[in-house]
């Protein structure tokens, strides 16, 4: 499907779970120009060992899921946008154990909720879970993931921006996975003090101060793709600075990332790691 709009405006009078598009025992692909929506039903149902590729598009549901996956394989790009209509349960993707989502076979039933407000984002860092950001968010305080908490956040190329000067934007002491994140700040974007930090195709950009874009002072780090940048020039007599600083890290892997500093900035500093 491409250049298509599928809509169901009916009221769900029987109380059963209905969807605008049902894919069963099939292979399907949806392109960026597709829009599927309903105020009273679900958007897409995928079942029967089907395979669905979602290359962008907008998917909006009401009482049920924008995307419900039963024993099937689904891949979606960061430009795919899922919205839960008012009155929904805020889950945008539901998948059963054994289904495969973006290349990962799920060991248990999984629900991914959407985040569109600062309050929802703060609650996600407090409670943990799996989420997808559907709007840019302005921050007024540092976000902290505590030890023992696990949070996976697909930011879908949305941005975290600040209304006040924060250093850093995010502190991690738990298990934090960020995907397709864009964080632009005057100071350090992420400080991982302990636990496990995984960054997949993220952009961390420091704009005005000569500090690390990413600081890790314990635990482990996994970087896959993405861009890390600080192009601020030093004043005379300033000590060397690095875009990424690793200290007391038990294991770090950086794969296919781009790391940019100007002629006075180092790339990666590794200390006791």
Short mmCIF file of N, CA, C and O in Angstrom, two decimals, residues 33-112:
data_model
loop_
_atom_site.label_atom_id
_atom_site.label_comp_id
_atom_site.label_asym_id
_atom_site.label_seq_id
_atom_site.Cartn_x
_atom_site.Cartn_y
_atom_site.Cartn_z
N UNK A 33 3.56 7.17 2.66
CA UNK A 33 2.38 7.98 2.36
C UNK A 33 1.08 7.34 2.83
O UNK A 33 -0.01 7.83 2.54
N UNK A 34 1.15 6.25 3.58
CA UNK A 34 -0.04 5.55 4.05
C UNK A 34 -0.55 6.16 5.36
O UNK A 34 0.23 6.52 6.23
N UNK A 35 -1.88 6.27 5.47
CA UNK A 35 -2.51 6.69 6.72
C UNK A 35 -3.66 5.73 7.03
O UNK A 35 -4.55 5.53 6.20
N UNK A 36 -3.61 5.13 8.23
CA UNK A 36 -4.66 4.20 8.66
C UNK A 36 -5.19 4.68 10.01
O UNK A 36 -4.41 4.88 10.94
N UNK A 37 -6.51 4.88 10.12
CA UNK A 37 -7.01 5.51 11.34
C UNK A 37 -8.44 5.08 11.67
O UNK A 37 -9.23 4.73 10.79
N UNK A 38 -8.72 5.11 12.97
CA UNK A 38 -10.07 4.89 13.49
C UNK A 38 -10.16 5.48 14.88
O UNK A 38 -9.20 5.39 15.67
N UNK A 39 -11.28 6.10 15.22
CA UNK A 39 -11.48 6.64 16.56
C UNK A 39 -12.05 5.61 17.52
O UNK A 39 -12.06 5.83 18.73
N UNK A 40 -12.54 4.49 17.00
CA UNK A 40 -13.24 3.52 17.84
C UNK A 40 -12.69 2.10 17.74
O UNK A 40 -13.12 1.22 18.48
N UNK A 41 -11.74 1.86 16.86
CA UNK A 41 -11.23 0.51 16.65
C UNK A 41 -9.70 0.54 16.61
O UNK A 41 -9.08 1.57 16.80
N UNK A 42 -9.10 -0.61 16.33
CA UNK A 42 -7.66 -0.68 16.14
C UNK A 42 -7.29 -0.31 14.72
O UNK A 42 -8.15 -0.22 13.84
N UNK A 43 -5.98 -0.10 14.48
CA UNK A 43 -5.53 0.26 13.13
C UNK A 43 -5.09 -0.96 12.34
O UNK A 43 -5.64 -1.25 11.28
N UNK A 44 -4.07 -1.71 12.83
CA UNK A 44 -3.52 -2.84 12.08
C UNK A 44 -3.46 -4.08 12.96
O UNK A 44 -2.95 -4.03 14.08
N UNK A 45 -3.94 -5.20 12.44
CA UNK A 45 -3.86 -6.51 13.10
C UNK A 45 -3.05 -7.43 12.20
O UNK A 45 -3.36 -7.60 11.02
N UNK A 46 -1.98 -8.02 12.76
CA UNK A 46 -1.09 -8.90 11.99
C UNK A 46 -1.03 -10.25 12.68
O UNK A 46 -0.64 -10.33 13.86
N UNK A 47 -1.38 -11.33 11.98
CA UNK A 47 -1.44 -12.64 12.62
C UNK A 47 -1.14 -13.74 11.61
O UNK A 47 -0.94 -13.49 10.42
N UNK A 48 -1.08 -14.98 12.12
CA UNK A 48 -0.93 -16.14 11.25
C UNK A 48 0.41 -16.23 10.58
O UNK A 48 0.51 -16.55 9.39
N UNK A 49 1.48 -15.95 11.33
CA UNK A 49 2.83 -16.03 10.79
C UNK A 49 3.02 -15.12 9.59
O UNK A 49 3.70 -15.46 8.61
N UNK A 50 2.41 -13.94 9.63
CA UNK A 50 2.56 -12.96 8.56
C UNK A 50 3.86 -12.18 8.71
O UNK A 50 4.49 -12.20 9.77
N UNK A 51 4.23 -11.48 7.65
CA UNK A 51 5.39 -10.59 7.65
C UNK A 51 4.94 -9.22 7.16
O UNK A 51 4.39 -9.10 6.06
N UNK A 52 5.17 -8.20 7.97
CA UNK A 52 4.77 -6.84 7.63
C UNK A 52 5.96 -5.91 7.75
O UNK A 52 6.65 -5.89 8.76
N UNK A 53 6.19 -5.11 6.71
CA UNK A 53 7.22 -4.08 6.71
C UNK A 53 6.53 -2.72 6.64
O UNK A 53 5.71 -2.48 5.75
N UNK A 54 6.84 -1.84 7.61
CA UNK A 54 6.23 -0.52 7.67
C UNK A 54 7.32 0.52 7.43
O UNK A 54 8.16 0.76 8.28
N UNK A 55 7.30 1.12 6.25
CA UNK A 55 8.30 2.10 5.86
C UNK A 55 7.69 3.49 5.96
O UNK A 55 7.42 4.15 4.97
N UNK A 56 7.47 3.93 7.21
CA UNK A 56 6.84 5.23 7.44
C UNK A 56 5.33 5.12 7.49
O UNK A 56 4.74 4.04 7.58
N UNK A 57 4.66 6.26 7.45
CA UNK A 57 3.21 6.30 7.52
C UNK A 57 2.71 6.69 8.89
O UNK A 57 3.47 6.83 9.85
N UNK A 58 1.38 6.89 9.00
CA UNK A 58 0.74 7.32 10.23
C UNK A 58 -0.38 6.36 10.57
O UNK A 58 -1.22 6.05 9.71
N UNK A 59 -0.41 5.91 11.84
CA UNK A 59 -1.35 4.87 12.26
C UNK A 59 -1.98 5.30 13.58
O UNK A 59 -1.30 5.45 14.58
N UNK A 60 -3.30 5.48 13.56
CA UNK A 60 -4.01 6.03 14.72
C UNK A 60 -5.18 5.12 15.07
O UNK A 60 -5.96 4.73 14.20
N UNK A 61 -5.31 4.79 16.36
CA UNK A 61 -6.37 3.90 16.81
C UNK A 61 -7.15 4.54 17.95
O UNK A 61 -6.78 5.57 18.49
N UNK A 62 -8.26 3.86 18.31
CA UNK A 62 -9.10 4.34 19.39
C UNK A 62 -9.08 3.40 20.57
O UNK A 62 -8.21 3.47 21.42
N UNK A 63 -10.02 2.47 20.61
CA UNK A 63 -10.17 1.59 21.78
C UNK A 63 -9.18 0.44 21.79
O UNK A 63 -9.00 -0.20 22.82
N UNK A 64 -8.56 0.13 20.65
CA UNK A 64 -7.63 -0.98 20.59
C UNK A 64 -6.26 -0.49 20.12
O UNK A 64 -5.96 0.68 20.25
N UNK A 65 -5.44 -1.36 19.57
CA UNK A 65 -4.05 -1.01 19.31
C UNK A 65 -3.85 -0.43 17.91
O UNK A 65 -4.45 -0.92 16.95
N UNK A 66 -2.98 0.55 17.76
CA UNK A 66 -2.56 0.96 16.42
C UNK A 66 -1.88 -0.18 15.66
O UNK A 66 -2.01 -0.29 14.45
N UNK A 67 -1.15 -1.05 16.40
CA UNK A 67 -0.49 -2.20 15.79
C UNK A 67 -0.53 -3.37 16.77
O UNK A 67 0.04 -3.29 17.85
N UNK A 68 -1.21 -4.43 16.39
CA UNK A 68 -1.33 -5.63 17.22
C UNK A 68 -0.72 -6.80 16.46
O UNK A 68 -1.16 -7.14 15.36
N UNK A 69 0.31 -7.43 17.04
CA UNK A 69 1.09 -8.47 16.37
C UNK A 69 0.89 -9.80 17.09
O UNK A 69 1.20 -9.93 18.27
N UNK A 70 0.39 -10.80 16.37
CA UNK A 70 0.15 -12.13 16.93
C UNK A 70 0.99 -13.13 16.14
O UNK A 70 0.73 -13.40 14.96
N UNK A 71 2.02 -13.68 16.77
CA UNK A 71 2.83 -14.74 16.15
C UNK A 71 3.28 -14.37 14.73
O UNK A 71 3.18 -15.17 13.80
N UNK A 72 3.80 -13.16 14.56
CA UNK A 72 4.19 -12.70 13.23
C UNK A 72 5.48 -11.87 13.32
O UNK A 72 6.00 -11.63 14.41
N UNK A 73 5.95 -11.43 12.16
CA UNK A 73 7.18 -10.64 12.07
C UNK A 73 6.86 -9.25 11.53
O UNK A 73 6.24 -9.13 10.46
N UNK A 74 7.29 -8.22 12.25
CA UNK A 74 7.04 -6.84 11.83
C UNK A 74 8.32 -6.04 11.98
O UNK A 74 9.01 -6.12 13.00
N UNK A 75 8.65 -5.26 10.95
CA UNK A 75 9.73 -4.29 11.01
C UNK A 75 9.15 -2.93 10.67
O UNK A 75 8.38 -2.79 9.71
N UNK A 76 9.51 -1.91 11.47
CA UNK A 76 9.05 -0.56 11.16
C UNK A 76 10.21 0.42 11.28
O UNK A 76 11.11 0.25 12.09
N UNK A 77 10.18 1.47 10.45
CA UNK A 77 11.23 2.47 10.45
C UNK A 77 10.91 3.55 11.48
O UNK A 77 9.79 3.66 11.99
N UNK A 78 11.92 4.39 11.77
CA UNK A 78 11.74 5.46 12.73
C UNK A 78 10.74 6.51 12.28
O UNK A 78 10.21 7.26 13.09
N UNK A 79 10.48 6.58 10.97
CA UNK A 79 9.53 7.57 10.47
C UNK A 79 8.08 7.10 10.56
O UNK A 79 7.16 7.87 10.27
N UNK A 80 7.84 5.85 10.95
CA UNK A 80 6.47 5.38 11.18
C UNK A 80 5.95 5.99 12.48
O UNK A 80 6.61 5.92 13.52
N UNK A 81 4.77 6.57 12.44
CA UNK A 81 4.20 7.27 13.59
C UNK A 81 2.92 6.57 14.04
O UNK A 81 2.00 6.38 13.25
N UNK A 82 2.90 6.18 15.32
CA UNK A 82 1.75 5.50 15.89
C UNK A 82 1.12 6.40 16.96
O UNK A 82 1.81 6.89 17.85
N UNK A 83 -0.20 6.58 16.89
CA UNK A 83 -0.91 7.40 17.86
C UNK A 83 -2.06 6.60 18.46
O UNK A 83 -2.80 5.91 17.76
N UNK A 84 -2.21 6.72 19.77
CA UNK A 84 -3.38 6.18 20.44
C UNK A 84 -4.38 7.31 20.61
O UNK A 84 -4.05 8.35 21.18
N UNK A 85 -5.57 7.15 20.07
CA UNK A 85 -6.57 8.21 20.15
C UNK A 85 -7.03 8.41 21.59
O UNK A 85 -6.88 7.52 22.44
N UNK A 86 -7.62 9.57 21.92
CA UNK A 86 -8.14 9.80 23.28
C UNK A 86 -9.11 8.69 23.68
O UNK A 86 -9.95 8.25 22.90
N UNK A 87 -8.96 8.23 24.91
CA UNK A 87 -9.80 7.14 25.39
C UNK A 87 -9.16 5.79 25.27
O UNK A 87 -9.65 4.80 25.80
N UNK A 88 -8.02 5.71 24.58
CA UNK A 88 -7.31 4.44 24.45
C UNK A 88 -6.48 4.14 25.68
O UNK A 88 -6.42 4.92 26.63
N UNK A 89 -5.81 3.01 25.67
CA UNK A 89 -5.01 2.59 26.82
C UNK A 89 -3.55 3.04 26.71
O UNK A 89 -2.71 2.63 27.50
N UNK A 90 -3.24 3.85 25.70
CA UNK A 90 -1.90 4.43 25.49
C UNK A 90 -0.88 3.42 24.97
O UNK A 90 0.28 3.77 24.78
N UNK A 91 -1.27 2.17 24.76
CA UNK A 91 -0.38 1.19 24.13
C UNK A 91 -0.46 1.37 22.62
O UNK A 91 -1.54 1.32 22.04
N UNK A 92 0.68 1.58 21.98
CA UNK A 92 0.66 1.78 20.54
C UNK A 92 1.06 0.53 19.77
O UNK A 92 0.65 0.35 18.62
N UNK A 93 1.87 -0.36 20.39
CA UNK A 93 2.25 -1.62 19.76
C UNK A 93 2.12 -2.74 20.78
O UNK A 93 2.68 -2.65 21.87
N UNK A 94 1.36 -3.77 20.43
CA UNK A 94 1.21 -4.95 21.28
C UNK A 94 1.67 -6.17 20.49
O UNK A 94 1.33 -6.32 19.32
N UNK A 95 2.49 -7.02 21.12
CA UNK A 95 3.02 -8.18 20.41
C UNK A 95 3.09 -9.37 21.35
O UNK A 95 3.45 -9.24 22.52
N UNK A 96 2.76 -10.56 20.83
CA UNK A 96 2.80 -11.77 21.64
C UNK A 96 4.21 -12.35 21.66
O UNK A 96 5.03 -12.09 20.77
N UNK A 97 4.49 -13.14 22.69
CA UNK A 97 5.77 -13.86 22.78
C UNK A 97 5.98 -14.72 21.54
O UNK A 97 5.05 -15.36 21.05
N UNK A 98 7.20 -14.73 21.04
CA UNK A 98 7.52 -15.48 19.84
C UNK A 98 7.44 -14.67 18.57
O UNK A 98 7.99 -15.07 17.54
N UNK A 99 6.75 -13.53 18.62
CA UNK A 99 6.75 -12.63 17.47
C UNK A 99 8.12 -11.97 17.35
O UNK A 99 8.88 -11.88 18.31
N UNK A 100 8.41 -11.46 16.16
CA UNK A 100 9.68 -10.78 15.92
C UNK A 100 9.40 -9.33 15.58
O UNK A 100 8.65 -9.04 14.63
N UNK A 101 10.00 -8.42 16.33
CA UNK A 101 9.78 -6.98 16.15
C UNK A 101 11.12 -6.31 15.90
O UNK A 101 12.02 -6.35 16.75
N UNK A 102 11.29 -5.74 14.71
CA UNK A 102 12.54 -5.09 14.30
C UNK A 102 13.75 -5.99 14.55
O UNK A 102 14.77 -5.58 15.09
N UNK A 103 13.60 -7.25 14.16
CA UNK A 103 14.72 -8.19 14.22
C UNK A 103 14.90 -8.89 15.55
O UNK A 103 15.75 -9.78 15.67
N UNK A 104 14.12 -8.52 16.57
CA UNK A 104 14.25 -9.13 17.89
C UNK A 104 13.07 -10.05 18.16
O UNK A 104 11.92 -9.62 18.14
N UNK A 105 13.36 -11.33 18.42
CA UNK A 105 12.30 -12.27 18.79
C UNK A 105 11.95 -12.08 20.25
O UNK A 105 12.81 -12.15 21.13
N UNK A 106 10.69 -11.84 20.53
CA UNK A 106 10.25 -11.47 21.86
C UNK A 106 10.10 -12.70 22.75
O UNK A 106 9.42 -13.66 22.39
N UNK A 107 10.72 -12.65 23.91
CA UNK A 107 10.66 -13.78 24.85
C UNK A 107 9.36 -13.80 25.63
O UNK A 107 8.97 -14.83 26.18
N UNK A 108 8.67 -12.67 25.70
CA UNK A 108 7.41 -12.58 26.44
C UNK A 108 6.48 -11.60 25.75
O UNK A 108 6.89 -10.85 24.85
N UNK A 109 5.21 -11.62 26.14
CA UNK A 109 4.26 -10.65 25.59
C UNK A 109 4.77 -9.23 25.90
O UNK A 109 5.22 -8.95 27.01
N UNK A 110 4.69 -8.36 24.91
CA UNK A 110 5.30 -7.03 25.03
C UNK A 110 4.32 -5.95 24.60
O UNK A 110 3.68 -6.07 23.55
N UNK A 111 4.22 -4.90 25.42
CA UNK A 111 3.42 -3.74 25.07
C UNK A 111 4.30 -2.51 25.07
O UNK A 111 5.05 -2.27 26.01
N UNK A 112 4.21 -1.73 24.00
CA UNK A 112 4.98 -0.50 23.87
C UNK A 112 4.01 0.68 23.95
O UNK A 112 3.04 0.75 23.18
#
